[in-house]
Amino acid sequence: MSVEITLTSTEVRARFLDFYVSKGHVKVPSSSLVPYNDPTVLLTTAGMQQMIPYFLGRETPPAIRLTSAQKCFRTTDIDIVGNQRTLTFFEMLGNFSVGDYFKREAISYAWEFLTQVVGLPADRLHPTVHPADDESPVYWHEIAGFPDEAIVRLEDNWWGPPGASGPCGPDSEIYYDRGVEHGCGRADCKPGCDCERFLEIWNLVFMQFYQDLEGKRTPLPRKNIDTGMGLERLTMVIQGKESVFDTDMFRAVIDHFAGLSNTVYGRDVRTDTSLRVIADHARALVFLAADGVLPSNEGRGYIFRRILRRAVRHGKLLGFDKPFLSVAADVVIALMGDHYTELRQQRDRIVEILNLEERKFGQTLTTGLNLLNQLLDELRAQRHTVIPGEAVFRLYDTHGFPVELTQEIAAEQGFTIDTAGFEQAMQRQQERSRSFNTFVQAQDDTALTEIFKRVGATEFTGYQGITGSGHVVGLVVDGQEVESISAPQQALVILDSTPFYAESGGQIGDRGDILASMGVFQVQDTRRPLKGFIVHYGQLHEGHLRVGERVQMDVVEQRRADTMRNHSATHLLHKALRDMLGTQVEQRGSLVEPERLRFDFTSPRALGKEDIAQLDAQINRWIRANFPVHTNIMPIKDALSTGAMALFGEKYDDLVRVVSMGSSTELCGGTHCRSTGEIGLYVTVQETSIAAGIRRIEALTGREAEAYLRERSRQVETLAERLQVAPDGVVGRVEQLMQELAQARRQVAQFQREGAVRQAEEVAAHAQHIADIAVVATTVDAPDDKVLREMGDMVRNRLQQTAVVVLASTFDERVSIQVSVDAKLTKRGLHAGKIAATVGERLGGKGGGRPESAQGGGKNRAELGAALDLVFRFVKEHLVEA
């Protein structure tokens, strides 16, 4: 069968999925790029990540044979994206067996698909195996006719978990021979060689082991199959292209922007690189935004921001002066929106996020250029030609200024950058980031997994009340399962049923006591590390506790009640925001704890004071209406058909819990008040921006809201007493005082200006002359640097000839100097920045700036006279005759 070079990437994807459906597999949709319930990785990096709970037996799969086209994102090679094959976002085609078929079938299916379904020449396909795998070579011989000597054995044929721990095992990779013209020319060139001849297109992973955090491997109870094949690489091979960027998956974006930049792809290496970067990064940004990732300075949000800035940088290199990423997004959505329908559904939000962030980065570029120019002026004044690595990193990390742009501008002005110093600063930042990373490595939950397999899900009784009884079914200390604990040991306690709510959906976990006949365990937190499995974290306060004991449980009542008030209030807040701003408002996160609530939501604009007042009034009206809170369990399709709001990016079971109060209806598993009246009172205390297009409201309810308003009232009464007016007269009195203060400031400014004018006239009258120019170097009385600069301008204007003016004044024990040099004199050897550096150094400080204007200073006031004398010496030594 010949190669079908006319197959599009969409057709390749469809053929793969249809083929495995024909082999008894169930097609499952791609999971989000934001991993579900997996804190060990920031983004989904492999097709098998959503399969891990099935492989480990923690969740029941929808079928034992599965297939998918999974969205994936890898960050390790961001800096080299733009070469022929490296991508950040890609699609992974995969077929999976959960304890069903194993090596023989996996190899047989792969060979059939490649040679018969998409028609790749068999003589160009080459398998590799792990040296310790004796079974796979046998199957490759029986199924595809490969002799033993034609099967390459590579130590790299071992697949580890995507995070710190997880399932793993040997693999068999399939390579495609691109031809000798791509090779290194060596006689022993074969799959695994570093040259470009043999291209890996498919990896068949045989999941046999579980690897814990210490690297120890134990056999899995059931053997599993996980295969992964990059759609982009497969399409490249099928279409006979030299690069993934030459396929239909990218050329629409590349050709569009090549046209906009009046160039042709394939003619210039630098231009081609920029076009490839934009093509890859546009896809990546669209899919990240569609899955709820927003630009920020940490975690996956930092990845989003870094990619966007790199794309904008390459857009600048192509000559794009206006935002262009929204245009790129539309091209990507048009290309991939039929299969990934969320792209079309989220189109407006995606474009809005990209527009806002790109415009914001435009401001960053302006700021960065100004800072870089100032830095170069200072270095030039100090006769340095290398930009310190710390300074380059500060521009990059604090201000988001691309290193490549710093390097380019520096080169234009005769500077280089300290690359090694930058890398060291970057490494230190990464080490700090790892220390404080929100996405910390999860504890090894092997013991909890074993208990869960043995006892099953925990019955949650907390919807009915805050007390209950049950049996201890598991105890864990320092990661090891134990039979008993004694005070004051810290431990994890697992019960067959519990009223303790486990942290979920933004609501924090309950605290309280577990009471046994001979001991009291204080629950400090409650979590759900495995689906349906509730674990109590805390310390045995007194006595003993054993597995099998019957215990009584008491949740801290006031803490639970305050938390429920805040959780119910978030539902009312969500509904009020949608009523006010429109149904495009979506929740993007929340925190519900006893003391406060925090609610993140999409909004293109900030809320003004009137908006917040309207919002608070509406929520409090609903509270006073005392709507009953109803909960119902129903199929998710039925729930959504009733108009119940589902949270963006959340993964729901087939049966969901629907919470209704008044006109608010949401899917929610949290605990709530019995009626809205129990919330008592609601007040918004802050509304801020946390990312492009994302706002955050922080609010209080119940007791905390009352305390907040009482404190505000007390502050008003205190002000009224000090201003000697009634409380309702505070605003008027403050406005009167503000007007008086403004008038006083204007008078002071006028007095200062008049004094500055008088001093300028006197200073100009006593100017000294060197050759044909006037030189002033003296002290003046100025209140701040702004006035000092203005006085320098006044002196120059009064001299009415080419001049050098250096004025000094003392502020807060520090001498400040301002230097100005007539533009004509900069061509005669005088430089304001160098004069400022000379004077600043004598004062025990520093100075620098541009040739015509500079500043500096120091704390050694005793040397001020000598420092100013240096000005005259500098002019005499450096002035060149006209």
mmCIF file of N, CA, C and O in Angstrom, residues 730-771:
data_model
loop_
_atom_site.group_PDB
_atom_site.id
_atom_site.type_symbol
_atom_site.label_atom_id
_atom_site.label_comp_id
_atom_site.label_asym_id
_atom_site.label_seq_id
_atom_site.Cartn_x
_atom_site.Cartn_y
_atom_site.Cartn_z
ATOM 1 N N VAL A 730 -17.944 64.404 59.085
ATOM 2 C CA VAL A 730 -16.531 64.091 58.873
ATOM 3 C C VAL A 730 -16.105 64.381 57.439
ATOM 4 O O VAL A 730 -15.074 65.012 57.187
ATOM 5 N N VAL A 731 -16.914 63.955 56.461
ATOM 6 C CA VAL A 731 -16.539 64.119 55.054
ATOM 7 C C VAL A 731 -16.392 65.598 54.699
ATOM 8 O O VAL A 731 -15.417 66.024 54.077
ATOM 9 N N GLY A 732 -17.373 66.392 55.112
ATOM 10 C CA GLY A 732 -17.308 67.812 54.811
ATOM 11 C C GLY A 732 -16.095 68.484 55.423
ATOM 12 O O GLY A 732 -15.426 69.314 54.778
ATOM 13 N N ARG A 733 -15.802 68.118 56.687
ATOM 14 C CA ARG A 733 -14.659 68.717 57.363
ATOM 15 C C ARG A 733 -13.344 68.301 56.703
ATOM 16 O O ARG A 733 -12.429 69.122 56.516
ATOM 17 N N VAL A 734 -13.219 67.027 56.304
ATOM 18 C CA VAL A 734 -12.011 66.548 55.635
ATOM 19 C C VAL A 734 -11.824 67.265 54.302
ATOM 20 O O VAL A 734 -10.710 67.663 53.940
ATOM 21 N N GLU A 735 -12.900 67.442 53.527
ATOM 22 C CA GLU A 735 -12.796 68.150 52.250
ATOM 23 C C GLU A 735 -12.309 69.581 52.458
ATOM 24 O O GLU A 735 -11.486 70.091 51.682
ATOM 25 N N GLN A 736 -12.812 70.234 53.526
ATOM 26 C CA GLN A 736 -12.369 71.593 53.835
ATOM 27 C C GLN A 736 -10.885 71.621 54.151
ATOM 28 O O GLN A 736 -10.133 72.479 53.655
ATOM 29 N N LEU A 737 -10.430 70.649 54.964
ATOM 30 C CA LEU A 737 -9.013 70.592 55.316
ATOM 31 C C LEU A 737 -8.147 70.285 54.100
ATOM 32 O O LEU A 737 -7.027 70.806 53.975
ATOM 33 N N MET A 738 -8.637 69.459 53.189
ATOM 34 C CA MET A 738 -7.882 69.143 51.980
ATOM 35 C C MET A 738 -7.695 70.383 51.113
ATOM 36 O O MET A 738 -6.631 70.604 50.535
ATOM 37 N N GLN A 739 -8.747 71.189 51.029
ATOM 38 C CA GLN A 739 -8.638 72.427 50.261
ATOM 39 C C GLN A 739 -7.627 73.382 50.892
ATOM 40 O O GLN A 739 -6.813 73.996 50.189
ATOM 41 N N GLU A 740 -7.665 73.476 52.222
ATOM 42 C CA GLU A 740 -6.710 74.351 52.912
ATOM 43 C C GLU A 740 -5.287 73.842 52.728
ATOM 44 O O GLU A 740 -4.346 74.632 52.528
ATOM 45 N N LEU A 741 -5.124 72.514 52.779
ATOM 46 C CA LEU A 741 -3.798 71.924 52.598
ATOM 47 C C LEU A 741 -3.282 72.182 51.178
ATOM 48 O O LEU A 741 -2.106 72.506 50.986
ATOM 49 N N ALA A 742 -4.161 72.030 50.182
ATOM 50 C CA ALA A 742 -3.752 72.268 48.800
ATOM 51 C C ALA A 742 -3.317 73.719 48.604
ATOM 52 O O ALA A 742 -2.324 74.005 47.919
ATOM 53 N N GLN A 743 -4.070 74.660 49.227
ATOM 54 C CA GLN A 743 -3.710 76.066 49.128
ATOM 55 C C GLN A 743 -2.353 76.337 49.771
ATOM 56 O O GLN A 743 -1.520 77.064 49.223
ATOM 57 N N ALA A 744 -2.137 75.714 50.944
ATOM 58 C CA ALA A 744 -0.853 75.889 51.634
ATOM 59 C C ALA A 744 0.300 75.345 50.797
ATOM 60 O O ALA A 744 1.383 75.946 50.728
ATOM 61 N N ARG A 745 0.072 74.186 50.146
ATOM 62 C CA ARG A 745 1.125 73.600 49.310
ATOM 63 C C ARG A 745 1.440 74.502 48.115
ATOM 64 O O ARG A 745 2.598 74.628 47.716
ATOM 65 N N ARG A 746 0.402 75.107 47.532
ATOM 66 C CA ARG A 746 0.646 76.019 46.407
ATOM 67 C C ARG A 746 1.481 77.221 46.859
ATOM 68 O O ARG A 746 2.376 77.681 46.136
ATOM 69 N N GLN A 747 1.169 77.718 48.065
ATOM 70 C CA GLN A 747 1.930 78.847 48.579
ATOM 71 C C GLN A 747 3.389 78.468 48.839
ATOM 72 O O GLN A 747 4.310 79.232 48.504
ATOM 73 N N VAL A 748 3.594 77.294 49.432
ATOM 74 C CA VAL A 748 4.962 76.830 49.684
ATOM 75 C C VAL A 748 5.718 76.671 48.367
ATOM 76 O O VAL A 748 6.891 77.055 48.244
ATOM 77 N N ALA A 749 5.049 76.081 47.358
ATOM 78 C CA ALA A 749 5.692 75.902 46.063
ATOM 79 C C ALA A 749 6.075 77.237 45.444
ATOM 80 O O ALA A 749 7.147 77.375 44.833
ATOM 81 N N GLN A 750 5.196 78.238 45.614
ATOM 82 C CA GLN A 750 5.497 79.568 45.082
ATOM 83 C C GLN A 750 6.697 80.180 45.790
ATOM 84 O O GLN A 750 7.585 80.763 45.151
ATOM 85 N N PHE A 751 6.709 80.023 47.122
ATOM 86 C CA PHE A 751 7.852 80.545 47.896
ATOM 87 C C PHE A 751 9.151 79.855 47.447
ATOM 88 O O PHE A 751 10.199 80.503 47.291
ATOM 89 N N GLN A 752 9.074 78.531 47.251
ATOM 90 C CA GLN A 752 10.262 77.788 46.835
ATOM 91 C C GLN A 752 10.734 78.234 45.452
ATOM 92 O O GLN A 752 11.933 78.364 45.202
ATOM 93 N N ARG A 753 9.774 78.455 44.542
ATOM 94 C CA ARG A 753 10.150 78.879 43.189
ATOM 95 C C ARG A 753 10.804 80.260 43.222
ATOM 96 O O ARG A 753 11.817 80.493 42.551
ATOM 97 N N GLU A 754 10.222 81.165 44.015
ATOM 98 C CA GLU A 754 10.805 82.499 44.113
ATOM 99 C C GLU A 754 12.212 82.429 44.686
ATOM 100 O O GLU A 754 13.139 83.119 44.225
ATOM 101 N N GLY A 755 12.396 81.593 45.713
ATOM 102 C CA GLY A 755 13.721 81.421 46.302
ATOM 103 C C GLY A 755 14.686 80.812 45.310
ATOM 104 O O GLY A 755 15.864 81.190 45.241
ATOM 105 N N ALA A 756 14.194 79.839 44.511
ATOM 106 C CA ALA A 756 15.043 79.200 43.519
ATOM 107 C C ALA A 756 15.478 80.195 42.457
ATOM 108 O O ALA A 756 16.641 80.192 42.009
ATOM 109 N N VAL A 757 14.525 81.068 42.039
ATOM 110 C CA VAL A 757 14.866 82.077 41.033
ATOM 111 C C VAL A 757 15.956 83.012 41.548
ATOM 112 O O VAL A 757 16.923 83.325 40.844
ATOM 113 N N ARG A 758 15.815 83.463 42.813
ATOM 114 C CA ARG A 758 16.811 84.367 43.386
ATOM 115 C C ARG A 758 18.181 83.691 43.450
ATOM 116 O O ARG A 758 19.218 84.283 43.109
ATOM 117 N N GLN A 759 18.187 82.409 43.893
ATOM 118 C CA GLN A 759 19.466 81.694 43.975
ATOM 119 C C GLN A 759 20.078 81.500 42.594
ATOM 120 O O GLN A 759 21.296 81.635 42.418
ATOM 121 N N ALA A 760 19.238 81.199 41.605
ATOM 122 C CA ALA A 760 19.747 80.981 40.246
ATOM 123 C C ALA A 760 20.405 82.242 39.704
ATOM 124 O O ALA A 760 21.466 82.181 39.052
ATOM 125 N N GLU A 761 19.759 83.365 39.949
ATOM 126 C CA GLU A 761 20.341 84.623 39.477
ATOM 127 C C GLU A 761 21.698 84.887 40.125
ATOM 128 O O GLU A 761 22.658 85.307 39.471
ATOM 129 N N GLU A 762 21.782 84.639 41.430
ATOM 130 C CA GLU A 762 23.032 84.880 42.153
ATOM 131 C C GLU A 762 24.120 83.916 41.680
ATOM 132 O O GLU A 762 25.271 84.311 41.470
ATOM 133 N N VAL A 763 23.759 82.651 41.523
ATOM 134 C CA VAL A 763 24.736 81.652 41.081
ATOM 135 C C VAL A 763 25.247 81.986 39.686
ATOM 136 O O VAL A 763 26.461 81.935 39.403
ATOM 137 N N ALA A 764 24.338 82.352 38.766
ATOM 138 C CA ALA A 764 24.735 82.679 37.399
ATOM 139 C C ALA A 764 25.672 83.892 37.374
ATOM 140 O O ALA A 764 26.608 83.960 36.546
ATOM 141 N N ALA A 765 25.426 84.828 38.285
ATOM 142 C CA ALA A 765 26.254 86.042 38.313
ATOM 143 C C ALA A 765 27.685 85.750 38.725
ATOM 144 O O ALA A 765 28.600 86.539 38.443
ATOM 145 N N HIS A 766 27.911 84.650 39.431
ATOM 146 C CA HIS A 766 29.256 84.321 39.926
ATOM 147 C C HIS A 766 29.883 83.155 39.163
ATOM 148 O O HIS A 766 30.764 82.469 39.679
ATOM 149 N N ALA A 767 29.384 82.922 37.967
ATOM 150 C CA ALA A 767 29.945 81.825 37.156
ATOM 151 C C ALA A 767 31.397 82.114 36.802
ATOM 152 O O ALA A 767 31.788 83.266 36.577
ATOM 153 N N GLN A 768 32.218 81.075 36.778
ATOM 154 C CA GLN A 768 33.604 81.196 36.349
ATOM 155 C C GLN A 768 33.704 80.839 34.869
ATOM 156 O O GLN A 768 32.828 80.180 34.305
ATOM 157 N N HIS A 769 34.763 81.263 34.231
ATOM 158 C CA HIS A 769 34.926 81.005 32.812
ATOM 159 C C HIS A 769 36.224 80.254 32.559
ATOM 160 O O HIS A 769 37.276 80.598 33.098
ATOM 161 N N ILE A 770 36.098 79.216 31.770
ATOM 162 C CA ILE A 770 37.255 78.440 31.324
ATOM 163 C C ILE A 770 37.209 78.457 29.809
ATOM 164 O O ILE A 770 36.241 77.982 29.200
ATOM 165 N N ALA A 771 38.247 79.018 29.216
ATOM 166 C CA ALA A 771 38.247 79.235 27.756
ATOM 167 C C ALA A 771 37.019 80.068 27.407
ATOM 168 O O ALA A 771 36.807 81.134 27.961
#
